[in-house]
Amino acid sequence: MGSKIVVNNYGSFDVTMAYGKGSTCYDVNGKKYIDFLAGIAVNCLGHDFKPLVDAVSKQAEKQIHVCNYFTSDTGVEFAEKLLKATDFEGVYFGNSGGEANEAAFKLARKYGFLNGGEKRRVIYTLESSFHGRTLATLTATGQEKFHPPYFAPYVQGFKTIKPNDWEAIKTSFDDTTAALMIECVQGEGGVNLIDPKWAQAAAQAARKAGAIVMADEVQTGFGRTGSLLASDELGFEPEVVSFAKGVAGGLPMGGILFRGKANGVFKAGDHQSTFAGNPLACAAGLVVLNELQKPGFLEGVKEKGEYIRSQIKSWKNKNVGEVRGKGLMIGADIVEGLSAVEVEKKLLENGLLTSTAGKNTLRLVPPLNISQSEIDEGLEILRKTLETF
Ligand SMILES: *Cc1c(COP(=O)(O)O)cnc(C)c1O
């Protein structure tokens, strides 16, 4: 129904959601769905998390928007706690993942200009990466299917390097390289893991050539992989991290963290956005950060992910190939001859929300605080549905 009047750029399913409880959603007909999707890795604390609802309501009563001629008390508090928790020196708030990466690219271009002039303009991203839907982030996205001819011309100065390719590290970076951006676990690309040793070596080579290193943590950031930031686990110590999706538990927020050589590059006037740092989103971000920092929370994310992966593997279902992931970012390859989208549709019918990624992968990104009983209920739907093909 809704998809007929709201622009259907998403090829949306004909389901109109009404409300959610915990990690369970209900549509307008009262049908129940276990949520293994979390609004594409956004609703990290589920759908009616009381402290989140309270904090946003309280902030709405206090002040909904403060323009960036000023700072807001809530925004300053969030920035302070965020920097302390992540060991970064500065933060820029935006409103989405695409915007976050745009900010990162602008910072990289300016850094390149200041440290090599007109020549140092190139930003490297990884093959099969995904960085967003704006023109620059589409260009940066390392998948040809995202570059149809009708959006051309694309933005200049982007190149790709093949992840986990050791030879490519030797030949890619030089005095024209401004930055290397690594998507820590490729989400849209199919839940592909990056070898930490390769990420560290690539970062080292890029830095040796005079570039800065950035992490796209729009999907991996804020607990998704079982760490506050996935780049901490990979160990390549980026100067810039972009984030969005889960950061504010469902409110639109994105941004970049920066430190070291990337700190001090942006000056007043270089980059702005009207809604950036919205206090409602910052109030929500404070709740998310507080939850993630509770003892055992992130370990719980790792354990739940491990459990889901091992359960799926234990079924030895003929329709499932490799199962992989980190924390609660899980990919299960669907074998050739069966389409992951068909599986996704059948799961929706049977009351489980999932998504697809890459060539033919079922992607599971449930809320980070999903309960054991909801996990088991969801897995049961998945197991039974897979048996029907
Ligand atoms: C979702 C995503 C983006 C784009 O975020 P939007 O909020 O949709 O603009 C960028 N990078 C990665 C890794 C993502 O998963």
GROMACS .gro file of C-alpha atoms and ligand atoms in nm:
model
  404
    1MET     CA    1   0.000   0.000   0.000
    2GLY     CA    2   0.251   0.264   0.116
    3SER     CA    3   0.497   0.181  -0.160
    4LYS     CA    4   0.245   0.309  -0.418
    5ILE     CA    5   0.252   0.667  -0.292
    6VAL     CA    6   0.601   0.703  -0.138
    7VAL     CA    7   0.861   0.704  -0.418
    8ASN     CA    8   0.958   0.340  -0.470
    9ASN     CA    9   1.332   0.387  -0.517
   10TYR     CA   10   1.391   0.085  -0.297
   11GLY     CA   11   1.176  -0.175  -0.470
   12SER     CA   12   1.011  -0.197  -0.128
   13PHE     CA   13   0.803  -0.493  -0.018
   14ASP     CA   14   0.433  -0.439   0.018
   15VAL     CA   15   0.447  -0.432   0.396
   16THR     CA   16   0.367  -0.123   0.602
   17MET     CA   17   0.518  -0.134   0.948
   18ALA     CA   18   0.327   0.005   1.246
   19TYR     CA   19   0.530  -0.048   1.563
   20GLY     CA   20   0.796  -0.255   1.731
   21LYS     CA   21   0.865  -0.414   2.068
   22GLY     CA   22   1.216  -0.526   2.153
   23SER     CA   23   1.348  -0.690   1.838
   24THR     CA   24   1.002  -0.775   1.705
   25CYS     CA   25   0.806  -0.562   1.457
   26TYR     CA   26   0.435  -0.551   1.375
   27ASP     CA   27   0.278  -0.432   1.050
   28VAL     CA   28  -0.050  -0.245   1.009
   29ASN     CA   29  -0.237  -0.578   0.987
   30GLY     CA   30  -0.093  -0.692   1.320
   31LYS     CA   31   0.138  -0.949   1.160
   32LYS     CA   32   0.451  -1.017   1.366
   33TYR     CA   33   0.810  -1.021   1.237
   34ILE     CA   34   1.128  -1.117   1.423
   35ASP     CA   35   1.383  -0.851   1.335
   36PHE     CA   36   1.714  -0.979   1.195
   37LEU     CA   37   1.748  -0.655   0.996
   38ALA     CA   38   1.729  -0.367   1.246
   39GLY     CA   39   1.642  -0.112   0.978
   40ILE     CA   40   1.966  -0.211   0.799
   41ALA     CA   41   2.190  -0.217   1.108
   42VAL     CA   42   2.033   0.101   1.249
   43ASN     CA   43   1.794   0.006   1.532
   44CYS     CA   44   2.083  -0.124   1.744
   45LEU     CA   45   1.882  -0.120   2.067
   46GLY     CA   46   1.560  -0.256   1.921
   47HIS     CA   47   1.234  -0.068   1.877
   48ASP     CA   48   1.107   0.051   2.213
   49PHE     CA   49   1.417   0.076   2.429
   50LYS     CA   50   1.291   0.280   2.722
   51PRO     CA   51   1.603   0.490   2.801
   52LEU     CA   52   1.628   0.583   2.431
   53VAL     CA   53   1.262   0.681   2.406
   54ASP     CA   54   1.287   0.880   2.730
   55ALA     CA   55   1.606   1.064   2.631
   56VAL     CA   56   1.468   1.165   2.291
   57SER     CA   57   1.133   1.273   2.441
   58LYS     CA   58   1.306   1.475   2.710
   59GLN     CA   59   1.531   1.645   2.455
   60ALA     CA   60   1.231   1.718   2.231
   61GLU     CA   61   1.069   1.902   2.519
   62LYS     CA   62   1.391   2.093   2.585
   63GLN     CA   63   1.500   2.185   2.230
   64ILE     CA   64   1.463   2.006   1.895
   65HIS     CA   65   1.712   2.190   1.673
   66VAL     CA   66   2.003   2.424   1.737
   67CYS     CA   67   2.172   2.578   1.434
   68ASN     CA   68   2.545   2.549   1.400
   69TYR     CA   69   2.612   2.914   1.483
   70PHE     CA   70   2.604   2.767   1.833
   71THR     CA   71   2.673   2.435   1.998
   72SER     CA   72   2.409   2.253   2.202
   73ASP     CA   73   2.475   2.126   2.554
   74THR     CA   74   2.362   1.777   2.449
   75GLY     CA   75   2.584   1.786   2.140
   76VAL     CA   76   2.888   1.892   2.341
   77GLU     CA   77   2.826   1.619   2.598
   78PHE     CA   78   2.795   1.355   2.327
   79ALA     CA   79   3.109   1.476   2.148
   80GLU     CA   80   3.310   1.469   2.471
   81LYS     CA   81   3.200   1.119   2.567
   82LEU     CA   82   3.247   0.991   2.213
   83LEU     CA   83   3.604   1.121   2.187
   84LYS     CA   84   3.691   0.980   2.527
   85ALA     CA   85   3.547   0.638   2.439
   86THR     CA   86   3.714   0.614   2.096
   87ASP     CA   87   4.048   0.783   2.152
   88PHE     CA   88   3.995   1.039   1.873
   89GLU     CA   89   4.067   1.413   1.891
   90GLY     CA   90   3.781   1.566   1.698
   91VAL     CA   91   3.438   1.488   1.561
   92TYR     CA   92   3.220   1.631   1.284
   93PHE     CA   93   2.850   1.544   1.304
   94GLY     CA   94   2.638   1.499   0.991
   95ASN     CA   95   2.311   1.321   0.921
   96SER     CA   96   2.384   1.004   0.723
   97GLY     CA   97   2.650   0.762   0.608
   98GLY     CA   98   2.680   0.915   0.264
   99GLU     CA   99   2.731   1.257   0.417
  100ALA     CA  100   2.984   1.120   0.662
  101ASN     CA  101   3.192   0.982   0.376
  102GLU     CA  102   3.157   1.306   0.179
  103ALA     CA  103   3.307   1.484   0.481
  104ALA     CA  104   3.588   1.227   0.496
  105PHE     CA  105   3.662   1.271   0.124
  106LYS     CA  106   3.668   1.650   0.154
  107LEU     CA  107   3.903   1.624   0.450
  108ALA     CA  108   4.126   1.384   0.253
  109ARG     CA  109   4.132   1.613  -0.051
  110LYS     CA  110   4.230   1.912   0.161
  111TYR     CA  111   4.492   1.708   0.343
  112GLY     CA  112   4.633   1.599   0.006
  113PHE     CA  113   4.638   1.956  -0.121
  114LEU     CA  114   4.816   2.085   0.189
  115ASN     CA  115   5.071   1.803   0.172
  116GLY     CA  116   5.146   1.768  -0.199
  117GLY     CA  117   4.954   2.035  -0.385
  118GLU     CA  118   4.753   1.974  -0.702
  119LYS     CA  119   4.915   1.636  -0.751
  120ARG     CA  120   4.802   1.460  -0.434
  121ARG     CA  121   4.430   1.413  -0.505
  122VAL     CA  122   4.362   1.039  -0.532
  123ILE     CA  123   4.146   0.856  -0.280
  124TYR     CA  124   4.170   0.477  -0.279
  125THR     CA  125   3.883   0.255  -0.171
  126LEU     CA  126   3.857  -0.125  -0.181
  127GLU     CA  127   3.709  -0.333  -0.460
  128SER     CA  128   3.356  -0.455  -0.371
  129SER     CA  129   3.320  -0.178  -0.112
  130PHE     CA  130   3.010   0.035  -0.060
  131HIS     CA  131   3.031   0.399   0.047
  132GLY     CA  132   2.693   0.558  -0.028
  133ARG     CA  133   2.459   0.697  -0.293
  134THR     CA  134   2.571   1.056  -0.342
  135LEU     CA  135   2.777   1.119  -0.655
  136ALA     CA  136   3.117   1.110  -0.483
  137THR     CA  137   3.033   0.815  -0.258
  138LEU     CA  138   2.888   0.623  -0.555
  139THR     CA  139   3.209   0.687  -0.745
  140ALA     CA  140   3.408   0.567  -0.445
  141THR     CA  141   3.199   0.251  -0.422
  142GLY     CA  142   3.411  -0.032  -0.564
  143GLN     CA  143   3.134  -0.215  -0.751
  144GLU     CA  144   3.063  -0.159  -1.119
  145LYS     CA  145   2.689  -0.221  -1.082
  146PHE     CA  146   2.670   0.108  -0.889
  147HIS     CA  147   2.809   0.305  -1.186
  148PRO     CA  148   2.537   0.304  -1.453
  149PRO     CA  149   2.606   0.533  -1.752
  150TYR     CA  150   2.306   0.757  -1.681
  151PHE     CA  151   2.466   0.912  -1.370
  152ALA     CA  152   2.790   0.998  -1.550
  153PRO     CA  153   3.013   1.191  -1.534
  154TYR     CA  154   3.134   1.054  -1.202
  155VAL     CA  155   3.367   1.238  -0.964
  156GLN     CA  156   3.736   1.236  -1.053
  157GLY     CA  157   4.020   1.117  -0.836
  158PHE     CA  158   3.901   0.781  -0.705
  159LYS     CA  159   4.079   0.447  -0.752
  160THR     CA  160   4.029   0.101  -0.607
  161ILE     CA  161   4.263  -0.158  -0.462
  162LYS     CA  162   4.174  -0.526  -0.425
  163PRO     CA  163   4.135  -0.622  -0.059
  164ASN     CA  164   4.365  -0.895   0.072
  165ASP     CA  165   4.584  -0.859  -0.242
  166TRP     CA  166   4.941  -0.825  -0.120
  167GLU     CA  167   5.093  -0.745  -0.460
  168ALA     CA  168   4.857  -0.449  -0.508
  169ILE     CA  169   4.990  -0.289  -0.189
  170LYS     CA  170   5.336  -0.263  -0.347
  171THR     CA  171   5.221  -0.083  -0.661
  172SER     CA  172   4.919   0.130  -0.570
  173PHE     CA  173   5.023   0.424  -0.353
  174ASP     CA  174   5.250   0.711  -0.452
  175ASP     CA  175   5.281   1.089  -0.425
  176THR     CA  176   4.941   1.130  -0.593
  177THR     CA  177   4.763   0.943  -0.312
  178ALA     CA  178   4.573   1.157  -0.062
  179ALA     CA  179   4.401   0.879   0.130
  180LEU     CA  180   4.313   0.513   0.157
  181MET     CA  181   3.964   0.429   0.286
  182ILE     CA  182   3.897   0.079   0.418
  183GLU     CA  183   3.543  -0.048   0.477
  184CYS     CA  184   3.618  -0.269   0.778
  185VAL     CA  185   3.370  -0.547   0.698
  186GLN     CA  186   3.212  -0.502   0.356
  187GLY     CA  187   2.839  -0.495   0.424
  188GLU     CA  188   2.661  -0.427   0.096
  189GLY     CA  189   2.942  -0.610  -0.083
  190GLY     CA  190   2.838  -0.939   0.079
  191VAL     CA  191   2.967  -0.934   0.441
  192ASN     CA  192   3.329  -0.979   0.329
  193LEU     CA  193   3.598  -0.986   0.596
  194ILE     CA  194   3.925  -0.796   0.555
  195ASP     CA  195   4.245  -0.967   0.674
  196PRO     CA  196   4.377  -0.750   0.962
  197LYS     CA  197   4.738  -0.809   0.854
  198TRP     CA  198   4.655  -0.689   0.503
  199ALA     CA  199   4.470  -0.382   0.636
  200GLN     CA  200   4.770  -0.295   0.852
  201ALA     CA  201   5.017  -0.343   0.566
  202ALA     CA  202   4.804  -0.141   0.323
  203ALA     CA  203   4.770   0.138   0.580
  204GLN     CA  204   5.145   0.137   0.637
  205ALA     CA  205   5.218   0.156   0.263
  206ALA     CA  206   4.966   0.438   0.213
  207ARG     CA  207   5.117   0.635   0.502
  208LYS     CA  208   5.468   0.578   0.367
  209ALA     CA  209   5.350   0.736   0.041
  210GLY     CA  210   5.228   1.038   0.241
  211ALA     CA  211   4.856   0.960   0.253
  212ILE     CA  212   4.617   0.940   0.546
  213VAL     CA  213   4.415   0.629   0.625
  214MET     CA  214   4.041   0.629   0.680
  215ALA     CA  215   3.786   0.367   0.786
  216ASP     CA  216   3.429   0.355   0.662
  217GLU     CA  217   3.254   0.231   0.975
  218VAL     CA  218   2.907   0.344   0.874
  219GLN     CA  219   2.785  -0.014   0.916
  220THR     CA  220   3.056  -0.171   1.135
  221GLY     CA  221   3.082   0.109   1.389
  222PHE     CA  222   2.915   0.134   1.727
  223GLY     CA  223   2.919  -0.224   1.841
  224ARG     CA  224   2.796  -0.402   1.529
  225THR     CA  225   3.103  -0.628   1.511
  226GLY     CA  226   3.139  -0.665   1.889
  227SER     CA  227   3.382  -0.374   1.932
  228LEU     CA  228   3.305  -0.006   1.964
  229LEU     CA  229   3.489   0.038   1.633
  230ALA     CA  230   3.583  -0.250   1.402
  231SER     CA  231   3.902  -0.066   1.299
  232ASP     CA  232   4.029  -0.123   1.653
  233GLU     CA  233   4.007  -0.496   1.590
  234LEU     CA  234   4.172  -0.470   1.250
  235GLY     CA  235   4.449  -0.266   1.409
  236PHE     CA  236   4.525  -0.020   1.127
  237GLU     CA  237   4.464   0.289   1.341
  238PRO     CA  238   4.287   0.516   1.091
  239GLU     CA  239   4.324   0.894   1.113
  240VAL     CA  240   3.958   0.930   1.010
  241VAL     CA  241   3.657   0.709   1.086
  242SER     CA  242   3.317   0.767   0.927
  243PHE     CA  243   3.011   0.644   1.114
  244ALA     CA  244   2.630   0.656   1.087
  245LYS     CA  245   2.371   0.375   1.087
  246GLY     CA  246   2.360   0.253   1.449
  247VAL     CA  247   2.515   0.555   1.622
  248ALA     CA  248   2.186   0.711   1.735
  249GLY     CA  249   1.976   0.396   1.759
  250GLY     CA  250   1.745   0.497   1.473
  251LEU     CA  251   1.765   0.874   1.460
  252PRO     CA  252   1.938   1.014   1.151
  253MET     CA  253   2.299   1.082   1.240
  254GLY     CA  254   2.641   1.032   1.083
  255GLY     CA  255   2.979   1.192   1.108
  256ILE     CA  256   3.353   1.153   1.115
  257LEU     CA  257   3.604   1.112   1.395
  258PHE     CA  258   3.955   1.236   1.326
  259ARG     CA  259   4.297   1.248   1.493
  260GLY     CA  260   4.668   1.284   1.426
  261LYS     CA  261   4.746   1.418   1.079
  262ALA     CA  262   4.375   1.455   1.004
  263ASN     CA  263   4.319   1.677   1.306
  264GLY     CA  264   4.317   2.049   1.227
  265VAL     CA  265   4.267   2.003   0.851
  266PHE     CA  266   3.910   2.136   0.852
  267LYS     CA  267   3.888   2.508   0.928
  268ALA     CA  268   3.580   2.723   0.980
  269GLY     CA  269   3.377   2.730   0.660
  270ASP     CA  270   3.526   2.414   0.504
  271HIS     CA  271   3.233   2.187   0.570
  272GLN     CA  272   2.885   2.236   0.715
  273SER     CA  273   2.533   2.103   0.721
  274THR     CA  274   2.218   2.270   0.854
  275PHE     CA  275   2.085   1.973   1.050
  276ALA     CA  276   2.428   1.847   1.161
  277GLY     CA  277   2.464   1.764   1.529
  278ASN     CA  278   2.091   1.774   1.586
  279PRO     CA  279   2.034   1.753   1.964
  280LEU     CA  280   1.766   1.481   1.934
  281ALA     CA  281   2.017   1.258   1.756
  282CYS     CA  282   2.290   1.351   2.006
  283ALA     CA  283   2.060   1.266   2.299
  284ALA     CA  284   1.998   0.927   2.136
  285GLY     CA  285   2.370   0.883   2.070
  286LEU     CA  286   2.444   0.932   2.440
  287VAL     CA  287   2.209   0.645   2.527
  288VAL     CA  288   2.360   0.416   2.263
  289LEU     CA  289   2.716   0.490   2.376
  290ASN     CA  290   2.620   0.434   2.739
  291GLU     CA  291   2.467   0.093   2.658
  292LEU     CA  292   2.764  -0.019   2.450
  293GLN     CA  293   3.000   0.071   2.733
  294LYS     CA  294   2.816  -0.138   2.991
  295PRO     CA  295   3.027  -0.433   3.107
  296GLY     CA  296   2.964  -0.741   2.895
  297PHE     CA  297   2.751  -0.568   2.628
  298LEU     CA  298   3.003  -0.597   2.344
  299GLU     CA  299   3.108  -0.948   2.451
  300GLY     CA  300   2.738  -1.033   2.430
  301VAL     CA  301   2.730  -0.910   2.070
  302LYS     CA  302   3.022  -1.138   1.984
  303GLU     CA  303   2.863  -1.437   2.158
  304LYS     CA  304   2.523  -1.388   1.991
  305GLY     CA  305   2.692  -1.362   1.650
  306GLU     CA  306   2.894  -1.675   1.715
  307TYR     CA  307   2.576  -1.857   1.825
  308ILE     CA  308   2.375  -1.757   1.516
  309ARG     CA  309   2.658  -1.855   1.280
  310SER     CA  310   2.717  -2.191   1.448
  311GLN     CA  311   2.345  -2.271   1.452
  312ILE     CA  312   2.308  -2.201   1.079
  313LYS     CA  313   2.618  -2.409   1.002
  314SER     CA  314   2.492  -2.698   1.218
  315TRP     CA  315   2.181  -2.742   0.998
  316LYS     CA  316   2.401  -2.830   0.699
  317ASN     CA  317   2.118  -2.706   0.477
  318LYS     CA  318   2.185  -2.772   0.107
  319ASN     CA  319   2.082  -2.418   0.012
  320VAL     CA  320   2.342  -2.249   0.233
  321GLY     CA  321   2.709  -2.213   0.140
  322GLU     CA  322   2.964  -2.026   0.347
  323VAL     CA  323   2.848  -1.857   0.668
  324ARG     CA  324   3.070  -1.574   0.789
  325GLY     CA  325   3.077  -1.245   0.974
  326LYS     CA  326   3.191  -1.054   1.278
  327GLY     CA  327   2.970  -0.997   1.579
  328LEU     CA  328   2.612  -0.936   1.471
  329MET     CA  329   2.704  -0.867   1.109
  330ILE     CA  330   2.639  -1.202   0.948
  331GLY     CA  331   2.637  -1.325   0.590
  332ALA     CA  332   2.513  -1.664   0.471
  333ASP     CA  333   2.581  -1.740   0.105
  334ILE     CA  334   2.287  -1.887  -0.081
  335VAL     CA  335   2.397  -2.155  -0.329
  336GLU     CA  336   2.381  -2.109  -0.707
  337GLY     CA  337   2.042  -2.176  -0.857
  338LEU     CA  338   1.849  -2.022  -0.569
  339SER     CA  339   1.820  -1.646  -0.534
  340ALA     CA  340   1.890  -1.487  -0.195
  341VAL     CA  341   1.613  -1.237  -0.274
  342GLU     CA  342   1.365  -1.526  -0.309
  343VAL     CA  343   1.477  -1.654   0.031
  344GLU     CA  344   1.444  -1.305   0.177
  345LYS     CA  345   1.088  -1.275   0.039
  346LYS     CA  346   0.986  -1.614   0.175
  347LEU     CA  347   1.133  -1.524   0.516
  348LEU     CA  348   0.933  -1.202   0.518
  349GLU     CA  349   0.619  -1.400   0.444
  350ASN     CA  350   0.706  -1.635   0.731
  351GLY     CA  351   0.772  -1.348   0.974
  352LEU     CA  352   1.148  -1.286   0.968
  353LEU     CA  353   1.309  -0.961   0.851
  354THR     CA  354   1.644  -1.002   0.673
  355SER     CA  355   1.823  -0.848   0.376
  356THR     CA  356   2.052  -0.952   0.094
  357ALA     CA  357   2.398  -0.833  -0.003
  358GLY     CA  358   2.676  -0.897  -0.252
  359LYS     CA  359   2.622  -1.153  -0.527
  360ASN     CA  360   2.383  -1.388  -0.349
  361THR     CA  361   2.421  -1.353   0.026
  362LEU     CA  362   2.157  -1.339   0.297
  363ARG     CA  363   2.258  -1.067   0.544
  364LEU     CA  364   2.156  -1.077   0.910
  365VAL     CA  365   2.211  -0.764   1.122
  366PRO     CA  366   1.972  -0.787   1.419
  367PRO     CA  367   1.953  -0.531   1.700
  368LEU     CA  368   2.259  -0.566   1.926
  369ASN     CA  369   2.040  -0.624   2.233
  370ILE     CA  370   1.817  -0.887   2.071
  371SER     CA  371   1.699  -1.141   2.330
  372GLN     CA  372   1.792  -1.508   2.325
  373SER     CA  373   1.428  -1.608   2.276
  374GLU     CA  374   1.392  -1.376   1.976
  375ILE     CA  375   1.716  -1.516   1.829
  376ASP     CA  376   1.586  -1.870   1.867
  377GLU     CA  377   1.245  -1.780   1.726
  378GLY     CA  378   1.410  -1.612   1.426
  379LEU     CA  379   1.647  -1.902   1.369
  380GLU     CA  380   1.356  -2.147   1.375
  381ILE     CA  381   1.181  -1.947   1.099
  382LEU     CA  382   1.506  -1.938   0.902
  383ARG     CA  383   1.569  -2.313   0.942
  384LYS     CA  384   1.216  -2.412   0.841
  385THR     CA  385   1.206  -2.167   0.549
  386LEU     CA  386   1.538  -2.288   0.410
  387GLU     CA  387   1.398  -2.642   0.410
  388THR     CA  388   1.114  -2.541   0.179
  389PHE     CA  389   1.342  -2.472  -0.118
  390LIG     C1  390   2.489   0.231   0.454
  390LIG     C2  391   2.629   0.261   0.423
  390LIG     C3  392   2.667   0.387   0.370
  390LIG     C4  393   2.565   0.492   0.330
  390LIG     O1  394   2.492   0.539   0.438
  390LIG     P1  395   2.359   0.625   0.414
  390LIG     O2  396   2.317   0.665   0.553
  390LIG     O3  397   2.261   0.535   0.347
  390LIG     O4  398   2.394   0.741   0.331
  390LIG     C5  399   2.801   0.411   0.353
  390LIG     N1  400   2.895   0.319   0.385
  390LIG     C6  401   2.862   0.198   0.435
  390LIG     C7  402   2.970   0.103   0.471
  390LIG     C8  403   2.728   0.165   0.455
  390LIG     O5  404   2.696   0.044   0.501
   0.00000   0.00000   0.00000
